Tab-separated table of C-alpha atoms in Angstrom:
chain	number	residue	atom	x	y	z
U	292	MET	CA	8.515	-18.216	27.015
U	293	LYS	CA	12.031	-17.863	25.697
U	294	ILE	CA	12.296	-17.071	21.988
U	295	SER	CA	15.470	-17.303	19.962
U	296	ILE	CA	16.577	-14.293	17.901
U	297	ILE	CA	16.078	-16.261	14.671
U	298	ASN	CA	12.516	-17.283	15.518
U	299	TYR	CA	11.725	-13.795	16.740
U	300	LYS	CA	12.759	-12.285	13.415
U	301	LEU	CA	10.908	-14.926	11.457
U	302	LEU	CA	7.788	-14.071	13.440
U	303	LEU	CA	8.228	-10.419	12.643
U	304	ALA	CA	8.808	-11.294	8.989
U	305	LEU	CA	5.492	-13.126	8.908
U	306	LEU	CA	3.762	-10.150	10.452
U	307	PHE	CA	5.265	-7.754	7.927
U	308	ILE	CA	4.104	-9.831	4.977
U	309	LEU	CA	0.441	-9.317	5.842
U	310	ALA	CA	-1.485	-6.072	5.679
U	311	SER	CA	-2.394	-5.506	9.266
U	312	TRP	CA	-1.770	-3.694	12.438
U	313	ILE	CA	0.585	-4.893	15.162
U	314	THR	CA	1.142	-3.842	18.738
U	315	PHE	CA	4.399	-4.497	20.527
U	316	THR	CA	4.297	-3.982	24.260
U	317	VAL	CA	7.375	-4.269	26.435
U	318	PHE	CA	5.870	-5.211	29.802
U	319	TRP	CA	7.714	-4.429	32.989
U	320	ASN	CA	5.355	-6.357	35.262
U	321	SER	CA	3.101	-9.350	34.834
U	322	SER	CA	-0.133	-7.604	35.816
U	323	LYS	CA	0.014	-5.386	32.740
U	324	LEU	CA	0.687	-8.432	30.583
U	325	TRP	CA	-2.412	-10.267	31.782
U	326	SER	CA	-4.663	-7.237	31.530
U	327	ALA	CA	-3.596	-6.771	27.918
U	328	LEU	CA	-4.088	-10.413	26.982
U	329	ASN	CA	-7.571	-10.414	28.479
U	330	LEU	CA	-8.826	-7.657	26.172
U	331	SER	CA	-11.650	-9.086	24.094
U	332	ILE	CA	-12.582	-8.348	20.504
U	333	SER	CA	-16.268	-8.327	19.697
U	334	PHE	CA	-18.921	-7.189	17.266
U	335	HIS	CA	-20.525	-4.777	19.691
U	336	TYR	CA	-19.535	-1.727	17.622
U	337	TRP	CA	-21.165	-3.210	14.530
U	338	ASP	CA	-24.715	-2.571	13.433
U	339	ASN	CA	-25.792	-5.999	12.103
U	340	SER	CA	-28.987	-4.654	10.609
U	341	THR	CA	-30.905	-5.730	7.543
U	342	LYS	CA	-31.488	-3.660	4.434
U	343	SER	CA	-33.766	-4.389	1.503
U	344	ILE	CA	-32.352	-1.855	-0.982
U	345	PHE	CA	-28.749	-2.027	-2.182
U	346	PRO	CA	-26.527	0.770	-0.863
U	347	LYS	CA	-25.464	3.760	-2.878
U	348	ILE	CA	-22.337	5.894	-2.633
U	349	PRO	CA	-21.580	7.281	-0.066
U	350	LEU	CA	-22.049	4.119	1.967
U	351	ILE	CA	-24.432	5.803	4.413
U	352	PRO	CA	-26.840	8.522	3.225
U	353	LEU	CA	-26.017	11.835	4.847
U	354	LYS	CA	-27.945	15.091	4.978
U	355	SER	CA	-24.720	17.075	4.760
U	356	LEU	CA	-21.117	16.162	4.089
U	357	THR	CA	-19.083	15.277	7.160
U	358	GLU	CA	-15.511	16.435	7.717
U	359	THR	CA	-14.308	13.057	6.431
U	360	GLU	CA	-16.494	13.257	3.322
U	361	LEU	CA	-15.194	16.742	2.562
U	362	ARG	CA	-11.593	15.568	2.950
U	363	ILE	CA	-12.230	12.574	0.672
U	364	LYS	CA	-13.743	14.909	-1.911
U	365	GLU	CA	-10.752	17.252	-1.650
U	366	ILE	CA	-8.207	14.447	-2.121
U	367	MET	CA	-10.194	12.938	-5.005
U	368	GLU	CA	-10.349	16.284	-6.794
U	369	LYS	CA	-6.584	16.767	-6.459
U	370	LEU	CA	-5.926	13.287	-7.814
U	371	ASP	CA	-8.317	13.826	-10.720
U	372	GLN	CA	-6.386	16.981	-11.616
U	373	GLN	CA	-3.068	15.141	-11.462
U	374	ILE	CA	-4.350	12.210	-13.543
U	375	PRO	CA	-6.386	13.804	-16.365
U	376	PRO	CA	-8.060	11.727	-19.106
U	377	ARG	CA	-5.646	10.755	-21.899
U	378	PRO	CA	-7.771	9.221	-24.659
U	379	PHE	CA	-5.928	7.783	-27.668
U	380	ASP	CA	-6.970	6.515	-31.088
U	381	HIS	CA	-4.067	4.132	-31.623
U	382	VAL	CA	-1.381	2.533	-29.474
U	383	ASN	CA	1.239	4.174	-31.704
U	384	THR	CA	0.406	7.567	-30.166
U	385	THR	CA	1.120	6.373	-26.619
U	386	SER	CA	4.467	6.668	-24.816
U	387	SER	CA	7.201	4.343	-26.051
U	388	ALA	CA	10.244	3.309	-24.017
U	389	THR	CA	12.139	2.338	-27.174
U	390	HIS	CA	11.705	5.688	-28.912
U	391	SER	CA	12.248	7.881	-25.839
U	392	THR	CA	15.677	9.370	-25.141
U	393	ALA	CA	17.592	9.638	-21.872
U	394	THR	CA	20.619	11.938	-21.634
U	395	ILE	CA	23.038	12.273	-18.719
U	396	LEU	CA	23.442	15.933	-17.773
U	397	ASN	CA	27.037	17.141	-17.315
U	398	PRO	CA	28.531	13.675	-17.892
U	399	ARG	CA	31.913	12.738	-16.393
U	400	ASP	CA	34.293	9.839	-16.756
U	401	THR	CA	34.286	9.271	-13.004
U	402	TYR	CA	31.937	10.368	-10.242
U	403	CYS	CA	32.560	10.703	-6.531
U	404	ARG	CA	30.665	8.833	-3.859
U	405	GLY	CA	27.825	11.083	-2.698
U	406	ASP	CA	27.494	12.927	-6.019
U	407	GLN	CA	24.105	13.411	-7.650
U	408	LEU	CA	23.714	12.150	-11.192
U	409	ASP	CA	20.928	13.750	-13.242
U	410	ILE	CA	19.348	12.402	-16.403
U	411	LEU	CA	16.995	14.271	-18.738
U	412	LEU	CA	14.285	12.039	-20.188
U	413	GLU	CA	12.316	13.038	-23.271
U	414	MET	CA	9.304	10.834	-23.860
U	415	ARG	CA	8.252	10.011	-27.397
U	416	ASP	CA	5.445	7.927	-28.844
U	417	HIS	CA	5.841	4.833	-31.031
U	418	LEU	CA	6.003	7.066	-34.125
U	419	GLY	CA	8.926	9.022	-32.658
U	420	HIS	CA	6.891	12.146	-31.934
U	421	ARG	CA	7.738	14.120	-28.801
U	422	LYS	CA	5.094	13.798	-26.085
U	423	GLN	CA	3.526	17.095	-25.014
U	424	TYR	CA	2.295	16.001	-21.576
U	425	GLY	CA	3.554	13.980	-18.631
U	426	GLY	CA	1.933	11.448	-16.352
U	427	ASP	CA	3.941	8.363	-17.370
U	428	PHE	CA	4.454	5.857	-14.551
U	429	LEU	CA	8.248	5.497	-14.347
U	430	ARG	CA	10.528	3.621	-11.960
U	431	ALA	CA	14.163	4.639	-11.523
U	432	ARG	CA	16.678	2.367	-9.815
U	433	MET	CA	20.432	2.055	-9.494
U	434	SER	CA	22.263	-1.034	-8.344
U	435	SER	CA	25.658	-2.540	-7.620
U	436	PRO	CA	25.657	-6.306	-8.216
U	437	THR	CA	29.097	-6.560	-6.612
U	438	LEU	CA	27.894	-5.003	-3.371
U	439	MET	CA	24.389	-6.513	-3.697
U	440	ALA	CA	23.070	-2.994	-3.114
U	441	GLY	CA	20.318	-0.941	-4.712
U	442	ALA	CA	18.583	2.423	-4.367
U	443	SER	CA	15.637	4.169	-5.944
U	444	GLY	CA	15.975	7.285	-8.057
U	445	LYS	CA	13.840	10.417	-7.885
U	446	VAL	CA	11.552	11.208	-10.830
U	447	THR	CA	10.472	14.828	-11.434
U	448	ASP	CA	7.672	15.249	-13.968
U	449	PHE	CA	7.656	18.620	-15.773
U	450	ASN	CA	4.228	17.787	-17.282
U	451	ASN	CA	5.410	18.518	-20.813
U	452	GLY	CA	6.853	15.163	-21.855
U	453	THR	CA	10.202	15.701	-20.134
U	454	TYR	CA	11.397	14.297	-16.805
U	455	LEU	CA	14.411	14.780	-14.565
U	456	ILE	CA	15.740	11.533	-13.112
U	457	SER	CA	18.087	12.015	-10.135
U	458	PHE	CA	20.317	9.425	-8.452
U	459	THR	CA	22.473	9.847	-5.358
U	460	LEU	CA	25.631	7.749	-5.858
U	461	PHE	CA	25.884	5.926	-2.551
U	462	TRP	CA	28.717	3.483	-3.243
U	463	GLU	CA	32.088	3.196	-4.924
U	464	GLY	CA	32.646	0.968	-7.933
U	465	GLN	CA	30.541	0.232	-10.999
U	466	VAL	CA	26.894	1.277	-10.748
U	467	SER	CA	24.152	0.184	-13.133
U	468	LEU	CA	21.192	2.445	-13.881
U	469	SER	CA	17.663	1.419	-14.792
U	470	LEU	CA	14.653	3.462	-15.858
U	471	LEU	CA	11.482	1.504	-16.526
U	472	LEU	CA	8.339	2.696	-18.246
U	473	ILE	CA	5.850	0.755	-16.117
U	474	HIS	CA	2.789	2.275	-17.814
U	475	PRO	CA	2.432	5.095	-20.361
U	476	SER	CA	0.403	8.107	-19.295
U	477	GLU	CA	-2.488	6.827	-21.416
U	478	GLY	CA	-2.439	3.557	-19.471
U	479	VAL	CA	-2.261	5.432	-16.159
U	480	SER	CA	-5.330	7.438	-17.126
U	481	ALA	CA	-7.200	4.276	-18.129
U	482	LEU	CA	-6.332	2.512	-14.850
U	483	TRP	CA	-7.447	5.512	-12.809
U	484	ARG	CA	-10.788	5.752	-14.589
U	485	ALA	CA	-11.391	1.996	-14.432
U	486	ARG	CA	-10.475	1.721	-10.751
U	487	ASN	CA	-13.106	4.239	-9.719
U	488	GLN	CA	-15.901	2.719	-11.800
U	489	GLY	CA	-16.724	-0.454	-9.902
U	490	TYR	CA	-16.519	-2.430	-6.663
U	491	ASP	CA	-17.002	-5.855	-8.243
U	492	ARG	CA	-13.568	-6.870	-9.566
U	493	VAL	CA	-13.234	-8.937	-6.395
U	494	ILE	CA	-16.279	-10.559	-4.820
U	495	PHE	CA	-16.545	-12.048	-1.342
U	496	ILE	CA	-18.322	-15.222	-0.283
U	497	GLY	CA	-19.522	-15.302	3.308
U	498	GLN	CA	-20.278	-18.440	5.272
U	499	PHE	CA	-23.249	-18.326	7.628
U	500	VAL	CA	-23.650	-21.037	10.260
U	501	ASN	CA	-27.049	-21.900	11.723
U	502	GLY	CA	-26.789	-24.898	14.013
U	503	THR	CA	-25.412	-27.732	11.915
U	504	SER	CA	-26.196	-26.123	8.555
U	505	GLN	CA	-23.913	-23.830	6.563
U	506	VAL	CA	-25.003	-21.387	3.885
U	507	HIS	CA	-22.793	-19.358	1.539
U	508	SER	CA	-23.787	-15.907	0.333
U	509	GLU	CA	-22.255	-13.141	-1.764
U	510	CYS	CA	-20.776	-10.196	0.160
U	511	GLY	CA	-19.015	-6.960	-0.660
U	512	LEU	CA	-18.427	-3.284	-0.023
U	513	ILE	CA	-21.273	-2.540	-2.424
U	514	LEU	CA	-23.862	-5.037	-3.654
U	515	LYS	CA	-26.022	-4.139	-6.633
U	516	THR	CA	-29.112	-6.136	-5.755
U	517	SER	CA	-32.637	-5.588	-4.519
U	518	ALA	CA	-32.359	-8.641	-2.249
U	519	GLU	CA	-32.436	-8.317	1.515
U	520	LEU	CA	-28.981	-7.446	2.843
U	521	CYS	CA	-27.087	-7.913	6.069
U	522	GLN	CA	-25.342	-4.646	6.869
U	523	TYR	CA	-22.182	-4.722	9.005
U	524	MET	CA	-21.784	-1.064	9.826
U	525	ASP	CA	-19.474	1.118	11.859
U	526	ASN	CA	-21.715	4.149	12.216
U	527	ARG	CA	-19.124	6.447	13.725
U	528	ASP	CA	-16.533	5.949	10.993
U	529	GLN	CA	-19.065	5.521	8.175
U	530	GLU	CA	-17.596	2.209	7.006
U	531	ALA	CA	-19.735	-0.752	6.015
U	532	PHE	CA	-19.718	-4.226	4.509
U	533	TYR	CA	-22.714	-6.104	3.150
U	534	CYS	CA	-23.856	-9.686	2.570
U	535	MET	CA	-26.961	-10.999	0.860
U	536	ARG	CA	-28.987	-12.346	3.753
U	537	PRO	CA	-29.638	-16.105	3.600
U	538	GLN	CA	-33.226	-17.109	4.263
U	539	HIS	CA	-34.133	-17.780	7.895
U	540	ILE	CA	-30.582	-17.085	9.136
U	541	PRO	CA	-29.649	-14.044	11.240
U	542	CYS	CA	-26.982	-11.625	10.053
U	543	ALA	CA	-24.901	-12.322	13.172
U	544	ALA	CA	-24.421	-15.919	11.965
U	545	LEU	CA	-21.655	-14.828	9.559
U	546	THR	CA	-18.509	-16.733	10.610
U	547	HIS	CA	-16.077	-17.053	7.667
U	548	MET	CA	-15.160	-15.398	4.392
U	549	TYR	CA	-13.123	-15.889	1.236
U	550	SER	CA	-12.777	-13.912	-1.983
U	551	LYS	CA	-12.383	-14.541	-5.698
U	552	ASN	CA	-11.817	-12.455	-8.796
U	553	LYS	CA	-14.812	-11.691	-10.958
U	554	GLN	CA	-14.513	-11.742	-14.735
U	555	VAL	CA	-15.243	-8.071	-15.229
U	556	SER	CA	-13.237	-5.219	-16.739
U	557	TYR	CA	-13.759	-1.507	-17.176
U	558	LEU	CA	-10.994	-1.177	-19.781
U	559	SER	CA	-11.575	-1.066	-23.511
U	560	LYS	CA	-9.913	-3.636	-25.799
U	561	GLN	CA	-7.467	-0.972	-26.966
U	562	GLU	CA	-6.639	0.056	-23.411
U	563	LYS	CA	-6.034	-3.563	-22.413
U	564	SER	CA	-3.313	-3.815	-25.055
U	565	LEU	CA	-1.242	-1.312	-23.038
U	566	PHE	CA	-1.024	-3.865	-20.225
U	567	GLU	CA	0.156	-6.833	-22.256
U	568	ARG	CA	3.396	-8.234	-20.876
U	569	SER	CA	5.563	-6.750	-23.640
U	570	ASN	CA	4.271	-3.239	-22.860
U	571	VAL	CA	4.752	-3.255	-19.063
U	572	GLY	CA	8.025	-2.393	-17.309
U	573	VAL	CA	10.027	-1.710	-20.489
U	574	GLU	CA	13.623	-0.524	-20.023
U	575	ILE	CA	14.344	2.963	-21.383
U	576	MET	CA	18.103	3.033	-20.606
U	577	GLU	CA	18.917	-0.377	-22.059
U	578	LYS	CA	22.004	0.856	-23.942
U	579	PHE	CA	23.522	2.791	-21.023
U	580	ASN	CA	26.961	1.798	-19.769
U	581	THR	CA	27.689	1.432	-16.072
U	582	ILE	CA	28.778	4.488	-14.079
U	583	SER	CA	32.185	4.506	-12.365
U	584	VAL	CA	32.115	5.904	-8.815
U	585	SER	CA	35.256	6.632	-6.773
U	586	LYS	CA	35.776	7.495	-3.127
U	587	CYS	CA	37.421	10.888	-3.842
U	588	ASN	CA	38.595	13.186	-1.058
U	589	THR	CA	35.565	15.443	-0.762
U	590	LEU	CA	33.459	14.883	2.363
U	591	LYS	CA	29.832	14.380	1.387
U	592	SER	CA	26.781	13.516	3.445
U	593	VAL	CA	25.099	10.309	2.323
U	594	ASP	CA	21.817	9.132	3.831
U	595	LEU	CA	21.851	5.343	3.630
U	596	HIS	CA	18.211	5.177	4.713
U	597	GLU	CA	17.393	5.820	1.057
U	598	SER	CA	19.512	2.868	0.013
U	599	GLY	CA	18.950	-0.863	-0.123
U	600	LYS	CA	22.404	-1.341	1.438
U	601	LEU	CA	21.355	-1.205	5.071
U	602	GLN	CA	23.169	-3.592	7.366
U	603	HIS	CA	22.056	-2.646	10.884
U	604	GLN	CA	22.930	-5.286	13.447
U	605	LEU	CA	20.500	-4.953	16.333
U	606	ALA	CA	20.165	-7.208	19.332
U	607	VAL	CA	16.985	-8.138	21.134
U	608	ASP	CA	16.934	-8.434	24.908
U	609	LEU	CA	15.133	-11.731	25.317
U	610	ASP	CA	15.137	-11.460	29.107
U	611	ARG	CA	12.425	-8.822	28.908
U	612	ASN	CA	8.767	-9.745	28.574
U	613	ILE	CA	7.627	-8.774	25.060
U	614	ASN	CA	4.095	-9.368	23.844
U	615	ILE	CA	3.273	-9.128	20.131
U	616	ARG	CA	-0.296	-9.055	18.870
U	617	TRP	CA	-1.252	-9.078	15.202
U	618	GLN	CA	-4.673	-8.233	13.850
U	619	LYS	CA	-6.305	-8.078	10.422
U	620	HIS	CA	-7.306	-4.606	9.244
U	621	CYS	CA	-10.912	-5.631	8.496
U	622	TYR	CA	-12.678	-5.546	5.132
U	623	PRO	CA	-11.661	-5.624	2.384
U	624	LEU	CA	-9.504	-8.722	2.977
U	625	ILE	CA	-8.640	-10.579	-0.215
U	626	ALA	CA	-7.889	-14.273	0.288
U	627	SER	CA	-8.714	-17.393	-1.716
U	628	MET	CA	-8.438	-19.388	1.519
U	629	THR	CA	-11.315	-19.164	3.994
U	630	TYR	CA	-10.651	-16.988	7.024
U	631	SER	CA	-12.595	-16.356	10.218
U	632	VAL	CA	-14.474	-13.099	10.723
U	633	LYS	CA	-15.569	-13.834	14.278
U	634	GLU	CA	-12.994	-11.500	15.782
U	635	ILE	CA	-12.728	-9.016	12.939
U	636	GLU	CA	-13.056	-5.289	13.600
U	637	TYR	CA	-11.960	-2.019	12.066
U	638	LEU	CA	-8.495	-0.763	12.932
U	639	THR	CA	-9.850	2.379	14.543
U	640	ARG	CA	-11.680	0.356	17.195
U	641	ALA	CA	-8.576	-1.688	17.964
U	642	ILE	CA	-6.487	1.484	18.269
U	643	ASP	CA	-9.119	3.034	20.541
U	644	ARG	CA	-8.850	0.013	22.861
U	645	THR	CA	-5.093	0.488	23.150
U	646	GLY	CA	-4.208	2.354	26.317
U	647	GLY	CA	-0.732	3.218	25.111
U	648	GLU	CA	2.418	4.079	27.028
U	649	LYS	CA	6.116	4.561	26.394
U	650	ASN	CA	6.610	0.790	26.135
U	651	THR	CA	3.840	0.280	23.564
U	652	ILE	CA	4.589	0.348	19.839
U	653	VAL	CA	1.768	0.300	17.297
U	654	VAL	CA	2.629	-0.687	13.698
U	655	ILE	CA	0.041	-0.143	10.968
U	656	SER	CA	0.139	-1.288	7.352
U	657	LEU	CA	-2.563	-0.634	4.756
U	658	GLY	CA	-2.406	-1.124	1.025
U	659	GLN	CA	-2.447	-4.271	-1.076
U	660	HIS	CA	-5.986	-5.429	-0.256
U	661	PHE	CA	-7.439	-2.051	-1.263
U	662	ARG	CA	-5.974	-1.888	-4.779
U	663	PRO	CA	-8.910	-3.500	-6.649
U	664	PHE	CA	-11.455	-1.073	-5.184
U	665	PRO	CA	-12.287	2.597	-5.825
U	666	ILE	CA	-9.796	4.892	-4.133
U	667	ASP	CA	-12.387	6.502	-1.847
U	668	VAL	CA	-12.471	3.237	0.161
U	669	PHE	CA	-8.748	3.544	0.908
U	670	ILE	CA	-8.905	7.283	1.605
U	671	ARG	CA	-11.753	6.834	4.084
U	672	ARG	CA	-9.891	4.077	5.934
U	673	ALA	CA	-6.662	6.098	6.079
U	674	LEU	CA	-8.502	9.174	7.398
U	675	ASN	CA	-10.280	7.125	10.066
U	676	VAL	CA	-7.003	5.539	11.183
U	677	HIS	CA	-5.430	9.017	11.270
U	678	LYS	CA	-8.170	10.186	13.658
U	679	ALA	CA	-7.725	7.101	15.850
U	680	ILE	CA	-3.971	7.723	16.083
U	681	GLN	CA	-4.680	11.348	17.000
U	682	ARG	CA	-6.858	10.133	19.861
U	683	LEU	CA	-4.192	7.620	20.936
U	684	LEU	CA	-1.404	10.202	20.982
U	685	LEU	CA	-3.637	12.664	22.831
U	686	ARG	CA	-4.230	10.263	25.722
U	687	SER	CA	-0.745	8.729	25.536
U	688	PRO	CA	1.862	10.962	23.818
U	689	ASP	CA	4.664	8.509	24.657
U	690	THR	CA	3.210	5.725	22.511
U	691	MET	CA	5.296	5.018	19.419
U	692	VAL	CA	3.322	4.692	16.176
U	693	ILE	CA	4.965	3.351	13.012
U	694	ILE	CA	3.418	3.288	9.546
U	695	LYS	CA	4.714	0.631	7.158
U	696	THR	CA	3.995	1.446	3.523
U	697	GLU	CA	3.152	-1.313	1.062
U	698	ASN	CA	5.589	-3.302	-1.079
U	699	ILE	CA	5.793	-3.128	-4.846
U	700	ARG	CA	4.545	-6.333	-6.439
U	701	GLU	CA	4.598	-8.409	-9.642
U	702	MET	CA	4.511	-6.214	-12.761
U	703	TYR	CA	2.688	-8.574	-15.075
U	704	ASN	CA	-0.100	-9.746	-12.797
U	705	ASP	CA	-3.538	-8.317	-13.606
U	706	ALA	CA	-2.792	-4.596	-13.920
U	707	GLU	CA	-6.423	-3.501	-13.694
U	708	ARG	CA	-6.746	-4.972	-10.201
U	709	PHE	CA	-3.240	-4.925	-8.761
U	710	SER	CA	-0.935	-2.602	-10.729
U	711	ASP	CA	1.745	-0.827	-8.713
U	712	PHE	CA	0.254	2.389	-10.047
U	713	HIS	CA	-2.680	1.780	-7.680
U	714	GLY	CA	-0.196	1.150	-4.879
U	715	TYR	CA	1.756	4.294	-5.711
U	716	ILE	CA	-1.351	6.466	-5.431
U	717	GLN	CA	-2.096	4.887	-2.038
U	718	TYR	CA	1.530	5.459	-1.005
U	719	LEU	CA	1.201	9.172	-1.801
U	720	ILE	CA	-2.120	9.356	0.063
U	721	ILE	CA	-0.619	7.776	3.198
U	722	LYS	CA	2.309	10.200	3.166
U	723	ASP	CA	-0.048	13.151	2.736
U	724	ILE	CA	-2.610	12.166	5.382
U	725	PHE	CA	-0.127	11.241	8.127
U	726	GLN	CA	2.402	14.031	7.596
U	727	ASP	CA	1.010	16.099	10.488
U	728	LEU	CA	1.324	13.318	13.083
U	729	SER	CA	4.323	12.303	15.148
U	730	VAL	CA	4.685	8.885	13.540
U	731	SER	CA	7.638	7.004	12.071
U	732	ILE	CA	7.687	5.461	8.599
U	733	VAL	CA	9.099	2.154	7.404
U	734	ASP	CA	9.217	2.999	3.704
U	735	ALA	CA	8.730	-0.486	2.297
U	736	TRP	CA	7.789	1.022	-1.067
U	737	ASP	CA	11.209	2.625	-1.452
U	738	ILE	CA	13.033	-0.388	-0.015
U	739	THR	CA	11.420	-2.884	-2.399
U	740	ILE	CA	12.162	-0.600	-5.368
U	741	ALA	CA	15.790	-0.445	-4.200
U	742	TYR	CA	15.961	-4.235	-4.124
U	743	GLY	CA	13.981	-4.624	-7.357
U	744	THR	CA	11.942	-7.430	-5.811
U	745	ASN	CA	8.670	-7.061	-7.769
U	746	ASN	CA	7.053	-9.503	-5.358
U	747	VAL	CA	4.106	-8.818	-3.066
U	748	HIS	CA	5.828	-11.114	-0.562
U	749	PRO	CA	9.502	-10.081	-0.774
U	750	PRO	CA	12.394	-12.459	-0.005
U	751	GLN	CA	13.435	-12.865	3.608
U	752	HIS	CA	16.546	-10.661	3.282
U	753	VAL	CA	14.361	-7.757	2.127
U	754	VAL	CA	11.873	-8.277	4.955
U	755	ARG	CA	14.816	-8.442	7.367
U	756	ASN	CA	15.940	-5.028	6.138
U	757	GLN	CA	12.477	-3.601	6.826
U	758	ILE	CA	12.480	-5.168	10.276
U	759	ASN	CA	15.929	-3.724	11.020
U	760	ILE	CA	14.605	-0.243	10.292
U	761	LEU	CA	11.607	-0.933	12.526
U	762	LEU	CA	13.894	-2.094	15.324
U	763	ASN	CA	16.081	0.969	14.815
U	764	TYR	CA	13.085	3.140	15.696
U	765	ILE	CA	12.265	1.007	18.713
U	766	CYS	CA	15.787	0.558	20.060
């Protein structure tokens, strides 16, 4: 089938919007194409057993900790150290964007393209007192409205209330700087504690079909009930999902699913006030003038991959036979619309079924759907995918694997469930877990900061930029 370049990119854009995995295979003969299309997806790796007692953590009782459990424990302990409790008696003692001070180090009238501009930030509370610890969730960005370009800045936390904000000046002309206090350190601490307290901020409703009758039942990663449960288990990877078993209906009759938010919170009333709209994403450098950047004569190396001003023009050879297959990453999948679970399976199983070769590209994206759940769920999934990629690259070293990180999203939309702080922690975990593998990264996190989109589904021109980077790896 012949596909136009426009439709091809729109298809890729759709794929990039959803958390998923994708395989691109450039087929050089039709026999390979048919063998790939005939691969079936089934439940045969799942243990559809019944349990009468609700599961505890870890999901499957173990006599001794496995390698994965030990790694989860190690990562959790490191994160707990980096995000210590920050209790407060009054909002006035929390970090304040208005009272904090930002000072340009070694200021000049004009900067050269490629220079680094450093800013010293001193955080203060609402009473004007200097903060004695770090941990504030900050977002640094520079932009050029004239060039329609943007780039993220680097934030270095000295853990004593001071930060170094560094920008690489990529373009000539007038450059605007922005430094947002997304959440104060006290809010970060509250979100971290709340996230790891419960699995029930989002609940799932499963549809079971028995002949002509349909029954709906509550499902989830953990169900606190003494009722009989259907257990959908991947024993090897120690991942599971549960549904309350409808009477006289087998567990294998589960066909569809949807989710909805539950009216539950693990934040105190005082903590919730930190996430009111007026306290989220507050500009610290509101009174800063623009920076003037000139070309100068000094030769400097500038890496535009860190910038939102990426204008790669890549062509696609439509005469070649390209097959694209998209697949959901399995539970948890948050969606208010009903979706089918008949062909759902964990990413690791799908990767294990991929033979791999030099003309096969595997793209994996994990993130947004995991934010409302305790971080151990995300860590376990990332570690299992890491192992599956190891196995893939062992049997087929020429296979290209690309990890797409998640986008930033709306700032003012339900911080306890979906704050970008949750996404940032997952972003750091992905970078840490996959650093030892020969994989490429499409850094959507950095790109969406550069564009300042604040939208879980970015505009088409931003998605196109991400796709261009993907195609740059491939081509």
